[in-house]
PDB file of C-alpha atoms in Angstrom:
ATOM      1  CA  MET R 677      27.139 -21.471-103.816  1.00  0.00           C
ATOM      2  CA  LYS R 678      28.861 -21.960-107.164  1.00  0.00           C
ATOM      3  CA  GLU R 679      26.110 -20.061-108.972  1.00  0.00           C
ATOM      4  CA  GLN R 680      26.572 -17.149-106.589  1.00  0.00           C
ATOM      5  CA  GLY R 681      30.305 -17.122-107.139  1.00  0.00           C
ATOM      6  CA  TYR R 682      31.607 -17.913-103.666  1.00  0.00           C
ATOM      7  CA  LYS R 683      35.325 -18.610-103.434  1.00  0.00           C
ATOM      8  CA  PHE R 684      36.687 -20.219-100.271  1.00  0.00           C
ATOM      9  CA  ASP R 685      40.145 -19.729 -98.834  1.00  0.00           C
ATOM     10  CA  LEU R 686      39.923 -22.350 -96.099  1.00  0.00           C
ATOM     11  CA  VAL R 687      37.563 -25.130 -94.976  1.00  0.00           C
ATOM     12  CA  PHE R 688      36.991 -26.327 -91.420  1.00  0.00           C
ATOM     13  CA  THR R 689      35.374 -29.699 -90.699  1.00  0.00           C
ATOM     14  CA  SER R 690      34.837 -32.018 -87.771  1.00  0.00           C
ATOM     15  CA  ILE R 691      36.660 -35.354 -87.696  1.00  0.00           C
ATOM     16  CA  LEU R 692      33.463 -37.275 -88.456  1.00  0.00           C
ATOM     17  CA  SER R 693      33.206 -38.809 -91.918  1.00  0.00           C
ATOM     18  CA  ARG R 694      29.941 -37.162 -92.985  1.00  0.00           C
ATOM     19  CA  SER R 695      31.335 -33.703 -92.276  1.00  0.00           C
ATOM     20  CA  ILE R 696      34.547 -34.377 -94.205  1.00  0.00           C
ATOM     21  CA  GLN R 697      32.717 -35.980 -97.136  1.00  0.00           C
ATOM     22  CA  THR R 698      30.292 -33.058 -97.324  1.00  0.00           C
ATOM     23  CA  ALA R 699      33.246 -30.688 -97.619  1.00  0.00           C
ATOM     24  CA  TRP R 700      34.715 -32.845-100.399  1.00  0.00           C
ATOM     25  CA  LEU R 701      31.428 -32.813-102.319  1.00  0.00           C
ATOM     26  CA  VAL R 702      31.077 -29.047-101.975  1.00  0.00           C
ATOM     27  CA  LEU R 703      34.627 -28.331-103.087  1.00  0.00           C
ATOM     28  CA  GLU R 704      34.352 -30.745-106.020  1.00  0.00           C
ATOM     29  CA  ALA R 705      31.047 -29.205-107.174  1.00  0.00           C
ATOM     30  CA  MET R 706      32.598 -25.733-106.978  1.00  0.00           C
ATOM     31  CA  GLY R 707      35.877 -26.687-108.658  1.00  0.00           C
ATOM     32  CA  GLN R 708      37.827 -25.733-105.543  1.00  0.00           C
ATOM     33  CA  GLU R 709      39.276 -29.086-104.519  1.00  0.00           C
ATOM     34  CA  TRP R 710      42.638 -27.469-103.838  1.00  0.00           C
ATOM     35  CA  VAL R 711      41.355 -25.354-100.933  1.00  0.00           C
ATOM     36  CA  PRO R 712      43.001 -26.483 -97.631  1.00  0.00           C
ATOM     37  CA  VAL R 713      40.833 -28.445 -95.199  1.00  0.00           C
ATOM     38  CA  VAL R 714      41.454 -28.304 -91.435  1.00  0.00           C
ATOM     39  CA  LYS R 715      39.796 -30.862 -89.135  1.00  0.00           C
ATOM     40  CA  SER R 716      38.969 -30.705 -85.433  1.00  0.00           C
ATOM     41  CA  TRP R 717      36.906 -32.827 -83.042  1.00  0.00           C
ATOM     42  CA  ARG R 718      35.640 -29.571 -81.523  1.00  0.00           C
ATOM     43  CA  LEU R 719      33.316 -29.229 -84.533  1.00  0.00           C
ATOM     44  CA  ASN R 720      31.891 -32.717 -83.984  1.00  0.00           C
ATOM     45  CA  GLU R 721      28.187 -33.344 -83.638  1.00  0.00           C
ATOM     46  CA  ARG R 722      26.704 -33.237 -80.162  1.00  0.00           C
ATOM     47  CA  HIS R 723      27.277 -36.351 -78.027  1.00  0.00           C
ATOM     48  CA  TYR R 724      23.853 -37.812 -77.276  1.00  0.00           C
ATOM     49  CA  GLY R 725      25.084 -40.091 -74.484  1.00  0.00           C
ATOM     50  CA  SER R 726      23.112 -43.280 -73.944  1.00  0.00           C
ATOM     51  CA  LEU R 727      20.739 -42.256 -76.754  1.00  0.00           C
ATOM     52  CA  ILE R 728      23.399 -42.953 -79.397  1.00  0.00           C
ATOM     53  CA  GLY R 729      22.215 -45.567 -81.868  1.00  0.00           C
ATOM     54  CA  LEU R 730      18.533 -44.647 -81.561  1.00  0.00           C
ATOM     55  CA  ASN R 731      16.766 -42.601 -84.188  1.00  0.00           C
ATOM     56  CA  ARG R 732      14.437 -39.832 -83.067  1.00  0.00           C
ATOM     57  CA  ALA R 733      11.286 -41.944 -83.389  1.00  0.00           C
ATOM     58  CA  GLU R 734      12.843 -44.744 -81.314  1.00  0.00           C
ATOM     59  CA  MET R 735      13.843 -42.237 -78.636  1.00  0.00           C
ATOM     60  CA  ALA R 736      10.280 -40.954 -78.521  1.00  0.00           C
ATOM     61  CA  LEU R 737       8.822 -44.446 -78.205  1.00  0.00           C
ATOM     62  CA  GLN R 738      11.182 -45.350 -75.350  1.00  0.00           C
ATOM     63  CA  HIS R 739      11.218 -42.091 -73.406  1.00  0.00           C
ATOM     64  CA  GLY R 740       8.195 -40.098 -74.580  1.00  0.00           C
ATOM     65  CA  GLU R 741       8.088 -37.273 -77.097  1.00  0.00           C
ATOM     66  CA  GLU R 742       8.167 -34.483 -74.519  1.00  0.00           C
ATOM     67  CA  LYS R 743      11.302 -35.735 -72.780  1.00  0.00           C
ATOM     68  CA  VAL R 744      13.065 -36.352 -76.088  1.00  0.00           C
ATOM     69  CA  LYS R 745      12.124 -32.861 -77.304  1.00  0.00           C
ATOM     70  CA  LEU R 746      13.556 -31.458 -74.064  1.00  0.00           C
ATOM     71  CA  TRP R 747      16.821 -33.379 -74.537  1.00  0.00           C
ATOM     72  CA  ARG R 748      17.108 -32.470 -78.211  1.00  0.00           C
ATOM     73  CA  ARG R 749      16.040 -28.836 -78.278  1.00  0.00           C
ATOM     74  CA  SER R 750      16.791 -27.363 -74.858  1.00  0.00           C
ATOM     75  CA  TYR R 751      19.982 -25.384 -74.479  1.00  0.00           C
ATOM     76  CA  ASP R 752      21.343 -26.656 -71.168  1.00  0.00           C
ATOM     77  CA  ILE R 753      19.722 -30.044 -70.506  1.00  0.00           C
ATOM     78  CA  THR R 754      22.040 -33.034 -70.981  1.00  0.00           C
ATOM     79  CA  PRO R 755      20.722 -36.483 -71.963  1.00  0.00           C
ATOM     80  CA  PRO R 756      21.693 -39.576 -69.909  1.00  0.00           C
ATOM     81  CA  PRO R 757      25.445 -40.262 -70.249  1.00  0.00           C
ATOM     82  CA  ILE R 758      26.851 -43.244 -72.097  1.00  0.00           C
ATOM     83  CA  ASP R 759      28.597 -45.898 -69.983  1.00  0.00           C
ATOM     84  CA  GLU R 760      30.788 -48.955 -70.569  1.00  0.00           C
ATOM     85  CA  SER R 761      27.768 -51.239 -71.020  1.00  0.00           C
ATOM     86  CA  HIS R 762      26.540 -49.346 -74.082  1.00  0.00           C
ATOM     87  CA  PRO R 763      27.075 -51.322 -77.327  1.00  0.00           C
ATOM     88  CA  TYR R 764      28.838 -48.359 -78.973  1.00  0.00           C
ATOM     89  CA  PHE R 765      31.067 -47.409 -76.041  1.00  0.00           C
ATOM     90  CA  LEU R 766      34.237 -49.223 -77.116  1.00  0.00           C
ATOM     91  CA  GLU R 767      33.778 -48.253 -80.755  1.00  0.00           C
ATOM     92  CA  ILE R 768      33.633 -44.580 -79.805  1.00  0.00           C
ATOM     93  CA  TYR R 769      36.303 -44.366 -77.131  1.00  0.00           C
ATOM     94  CA  ASN R 770      38.794 -46.678 -78.865  1.00  0.00           C
ATOM     95  CA  ASP R 771      38.513 -44.809 -82.158  1.00  0.00           C
ATOM     96  CA  ARG R 772      42.073 -43.900 -83.136  1.00  0.00           C
ATOM     97  CA  ARG R 773      41.068 -40.568 -84.679  1.00  0.00           C
ATOM     98  CA  TYR R 774      40.799 -39.253 -81.117  1.00  0.00           C
ATOM     99  CA  THR R 775      44.473 -39.951 -80.437  1.00  0.00           C
ATOM    100  CA  THR R 776      45.319 -36.676 -82.202  1.00  0.00           C
ATOM    101  CA  CYS R 777      42.769 -34.523 -80.361  1.00  0.00           C
ATOM    102  CA  ASP R 778      43.691 -31.717 -77.995  1.00  0.00           C
ATOM    103  CA  VAL R 779      41.918 -33.560 -75.184  1.00  0.00           C
ATOM    104  CA  ALA R 780      42.732 -36.848 -73.470  1.00  0.00           C
ATOM    105  CA  LYS R 781      40.436 -39.750 -74.287  1.00  0.00           C
ATOM    106  CA  GLU R 782      39.358 -40.033 -70.677  1.00  0.00           C
ATOM    107  CA  ASN R 783      38.210 -36.406 -70.815  1.00  0.00           C
ATOM    108  CA  LEU R 784      36.056 -36.804 -73.909  1.00  0.00           C
ATOM    109  CA  PRO R 785      32.389 -36.094 -73.149  1.00  0.00           C
ATOM    110  CA  ARG R 786      29.992 -38.897 -72.195  1.00  0.00           C
ATOM    111  CA  ALA R 787      26.958 -36.763 -73.129  1.00  0.00           C
ATOM    112  CA  GLU R 788      26.419 -33.128 -74.068  1.00  0.00           C
ATOM    113  CA  SER R 789      23.805 -30.420 -73.923  1.00  0.00           C
ATOM    114  CA  LEU R 790      23.894 -27.773 -76.642  1.00  0.00           C
ATOM    115  CA  LYS R 791      25.571 -25.487 -74.092  1.00  0.00           C
ATOM    116  CA  GLU R 792      28.359 -28.032 -73.629  1.00  0.00           C
ATOM    117  CA  VAL R 793      28.780 -28.263 -77.401  1.00  0.00           C
ATOM    118  CA  LEU R 794      29.295 -24.503 -77.495  1.00  0.00           C
ATOM    119  CA  ASP R 795      31.699 -24.676 -74.542  1.00  0.00           C
ATOM    120  CA  ARG R 796      34.032 -27.075 -76.363  1.00  0.00           C
ATOM    121  CA  LEU R 797      33.586 -25.394 -79.747  1.00  0.00           C
ATOM    122  CA  LEU R 798      34.263 -21.778 -78.772  1.00  0.00           C
ATOM    123  CA  PRO R 799      37.962 -22.136 -77.847  1.00  0.00           C
ATOM    124  CA  TYR R 800      38.641 -23.551 -81.323  1.00  0.00           C
ATOM    125  CA  TRP R 801      36.501 -20.927 -83.032  1.00  0.00           C
ATOM    126  CA  ASP R 802      38.251 -18.080 -81.217  1.00  0.00           C
ATOM    127  CA  SER R 803      41.801 -19.386 -81.575  1.00  0.00           C
ATOM    128  CA  THR R 804      41.725 -20.905 -85.067  1.00  0.00           C
ATOM    129  CA  VAL R 805      38.780 -19.776 -87.185  1.00  0.00           C
ATOM    130  CA  VAL R 806      38.354 -16.148 -86.068  1.00  0.00           C
ATOM    131  CA  PRO R 807      41.931 -15.093 -86.981  1.00  0.00           C
ATOM    132  CA  GLU R 808      41.384 -16.362 -90.538  1.00  0.00           C
ATOM    133  CA  ILE R 809      38.154 -14.376 -90.886  1.00  0.00           C
ATOM    134  CA  LYS R 810      39.798 -11.251 -89.463  1.00  0.00           C
ATOM    135  CA  ASN R 811      42.554 -11.659 -92.059  1.00  0.00           C
ATOM    136  CA  GLY R 812      39.899 -11.308 -94.746  1.00  0.00           C
ATOM    137  CA  ARG R 813      39.511 -14.942 -95.656  1.00  0.00           C
ATOM    138  CA  THR R 814      36.220 -16.520 -96.684  1.00  0.00           C
ATOM    139  CA  VAL R 815      35.783 -19.793 -94.813  1.00  0.00           C
ATOM    140  CA  LEU R 816      33.468 -22.768 -95.118  1.00  0.00           C
ATOM    141  CA  VAL R 817      32.527 -24.625 -91.940  1.00  0.00           C
ATOM    142  CA  SER R 818      31.297 -28.136 -92.711  1.00  0.00           C
ATOM    143  CA  ALA R 819      29.963 -29.379 -89.398  1.00  0.00           C
ATOM    144  CA  HIS R 820      26.698 -30.774 -88.000  1.00  0.00           C
ATOM    145  CA  GLY R 821      23.221 -29.707 -87.004  1.00  0.00           C
ATOM    146  CA  ASN R 822      24.019 -29.032 -83.367  1.00  0.00           C
ATOM    147  CA  SER R 823      27.548 -27.704 -83.693  1.00  0.00           C
ATOM    148  CA  CYS R 824      26.245 -25.263 -86.321  1.00  0.00           C
ATOM    149  CA  ARG R 825      23.254 -24.320 -84.145  1.00  0.00           C
ATOM    150  CA  ALA R 826      25.592 -23.688 -81.219  1.00  0.00           C
ATOM    151  CA  LEU R 827      27.824 -21.487 -83.359  1.00  0.00           C
ATOM    152  CA  LEU R 828      24.854 -19.531 -84.713  1.00  0.00           C
ATOM    153  CA  LYS R 829      23.607 -19.002 -81.161  1.00  0.00           C
ATOM    154  CA  HIS R 830      26.940 -17.440 -80.274  1.00  0.00           C
ATOM    155  CA  LEU R 831      27.309 -15.294 -83.392  1.00  0.00           C
ATOM    156  CA  GLU R 832      23.718 -14.094 -83.591  1.00  0.00           C
ATOM    157  CA  GLY R 833      23.154 -13.702 -79.845  1.00  0.00           C
ATOM    158  CA  ILE R 834      20.179 -16.067 -79.863  1.00  0.00           C
ATOM    159  CA  SER R 835      18.646 -16.529 -76.415  1.00  0.00           C
ATOM    160  CA  ASP R 836      18.697 -19.832 -74.529  1.00  0.00           C
ATOM    161  CA  VAL R 837      14.951 -20.130 -75.132  1.00  0.00           C
ATOM    162  CA  ASP R 838      14.829 -19.094 -78.785  1.00  0.00           C
ATOM    163  CA  ILE R 839      17.582 -21.474 -79.899  1.00  0.00           C
ATOM    164  CA  ALA R 840      15.101 -24.339 -79.403  1.00  0.00           C
ATOM    165  CA  SER R 841      13.172 -23.160 -82.464  1.00  0.00           C
ATOM    166  CA  VAL R 842      16.203 -22.900 -84.772  1.00  0.00           C
ATOM    167  CA  THR R 843      16.294 -25.803 -87.223  1.00  0.00           C
ATOM    168  CA  LEU R 844      19.069 -26.293 -89.773  1.00  0.00           C
ATOM    169  CA  PRO R 845      18.078 -28.855 -92.428  1.00  0.00           C
ATOM    170  CA  THR R 846      20.765 -31.261 -93.639  1.00  0.00           C
ATOM    171  CA  GLY R 847      22.666 -30.260 -96.755  1.00  0.00           C
ATOM    172  CA  ILE R 848      21.374 -26.668 -96.936  1.00  0.00           C
ATOM    173  CA  PRO R 849      24.157 -24.047 -97.001  1.00  0.00           C
ATOM    174  CA  VAL R 850      23.821 -21.257 -94.426  1.00  0.00           C
ATOM    175  CA  LEU R 851      25.377 -17.929 -95.399  1.00  0.00           C
ATOM    176  CA  LEU R 852      26.458 -15.619 -92.593  1.00  0.00           C
ATOM    177  CA  GLU R 853      28.321 -12.408 -93.392  1.00  0.00           C
ATOM    178  CA  LEU R 854      30.270 -10.931 -90.457  1.00  0.00           C
ATOM    179  CA  ASP R 855      31.691  -7.472 -89.836  1.00  0.00           C
ATOM    180  CA  GLU R 856      35.110  -6.696 -88.350  1.00  0.00           C
ATOM    181  CA  ASN R 857      33.749  -7.424 -84.872  1.00  0.00           C
ATOM    182  CA  LEU R 858      32.411 -10.820 -85.948  1.00  0.00           C
ATOM    183  CA  LYS R 859      28.813  -9.585 -85.768  1.00  0.00           C
ATOM    184  CA  PRO R 860      26.315 -10.490 -88.530  1.00  0.00           C
ATOM    185  CA  VAL R 861      25.798  -7.640 -90.988  1.00  0.00           C
ATOM    186  CA  LYS R 862      22.414  -9.058 -92.029  1.00  0.00           C
ATOM    187  CA  PRO R 863      20.195 -12.038 -91.161  1.00  0.00           C
ATOM    188  CA  ARG R 864      21.478 -15.475 -92.069  1.00  0.00           C
ATOM    189  CA  GLN R 865      20.467 -16.878 -95.456  1.00  0.00           C
ATOM    190  CA  LEU R 866      19.622 -20.481 -96.264  1.00  0.00           C
ATOM    191  CA  LEU R 867      20.765 -20.875 -99.857  1.00  0.00           C
ATOM    192  CA  GLY R 868      18.697 -22.744-102.424  1.00  0.00           C
ATOM    193  CA  ASP R 869      15.083 -23.266-103.426  1.00  0.00           C
ATOM    194  CA  GLN R 870      13.084 -21.813-100.547  1.00  0.00           C
ATOM    195  CA  ALA R 871      10.138 -24.210-100.936  1.00  0.00           C
ATOM    196  CA  LYS R 872      12.486 -27.183-100.752  1.00  0.00           C
ATOM    197  CA  ILE R 873      14.240 -25.649 -97.748  1.00  0.00           C
ATOM    198  CA  GLN R 874      10.951 -25.262 -95.853  1.00  0.00           C
ATOM    199  CA  ALA R 875      10.027 -28.855 -96.702  1.00  0.00           C
ATOM    200  CA  ALA R 876      13.426 -30.009 -95.396  1.00  0.00           C
ATOM    201  CA  ILE R 877      12.951 -28.052 -92.155  1.00  0.00           C
ATOM    202  CA  LYS R 878       9.512 -29.614 -91.670  1.00  0.00           C
ATOM    203  CA  LYS R 879      10.976 -33.081 -92.263  1.00  0.00           C
ATOM    204  CA  VAL R 880      13.635 -32.538 -89.588  1.00  0.00           C
ATOM    205  CA  GLU R 881      11.087 -31.255 -87.088  1.00  0.00           C
ATOM    206  CA  GLU R 882       8.790 -34.237 -87.649  1.00  0.00           C
ATOM    207  CA  GLN R 883      11.571 -36.785 -87.099  1.00  0.00           C
ATOM    208  CA  GLY R 884      11.188 -36.469 -83.341  1.00  0.00           C
ATOM    209  CA  LYS R 885       7.639 -37.765 -83.383  1.00  0.00           C
ATOM    210  CA  ALA R 886       6.971 -41.359 -82.432  1.00  0.00           C
ATOM    211  CA  LYS R 887       5.247 -43.449 -85.057  1.00  0.00           C
ATOM    212  CA  GLN R 888       2.001 -44.990 -83.899  1.00  0.00           C
ATOM    213  CA  THR R 889       1.134 -48.523 -84.994  1.00  0.00           C
ATOM    214  CA  ALA R 890      -2.541 -49.504 -85.256  1.00  0.00           C
ATOM    215  CA  THR R 891      -3.515 -52.761 -83.567  1.00  0.00           C
TER     216      THR R 891
END
């Protein structure tokens, strides 16, 4: 992004540490540490419910690869919700960063489909991010795989079926240029070495496969 001369006016992140730290690293690398950063839980990663704490291979071993693929990639299928017996329940719902959210703690999701991610993201996008873009500002959104996929689905008009095949590898900038009606003026670009990008996409896609152990 620095090599291509991008200059940001505003940065939007989730309230999760990896999103915020990614924004810091980007701004530092580009010499734009002074650019304002705005945080919102509505850009958070998807809530995986009772699957939280399991990596993709562990999910596949416990539930089967097909069911996990359905939970992970389908647009409107929600995984099993988290409940009070889950080892991460108190850590999540007693986290003080949620005391400043525009939603009561008791109304925070217990699990989300990609559709539900888009449902909670869109009000923030429309009310906070869109006005900045319409005012001519160049913005950076530092979010997560699923919140970014949900946003791309909305902006690019990707169908409920086709969104399952959209993979965004970690740490690869996605460039999307929008017209005055917030419609893409050309296909999205993944910035960087294209061979490395394809290898990163393949790595993400293979993470959902259960590892087999010979006996």
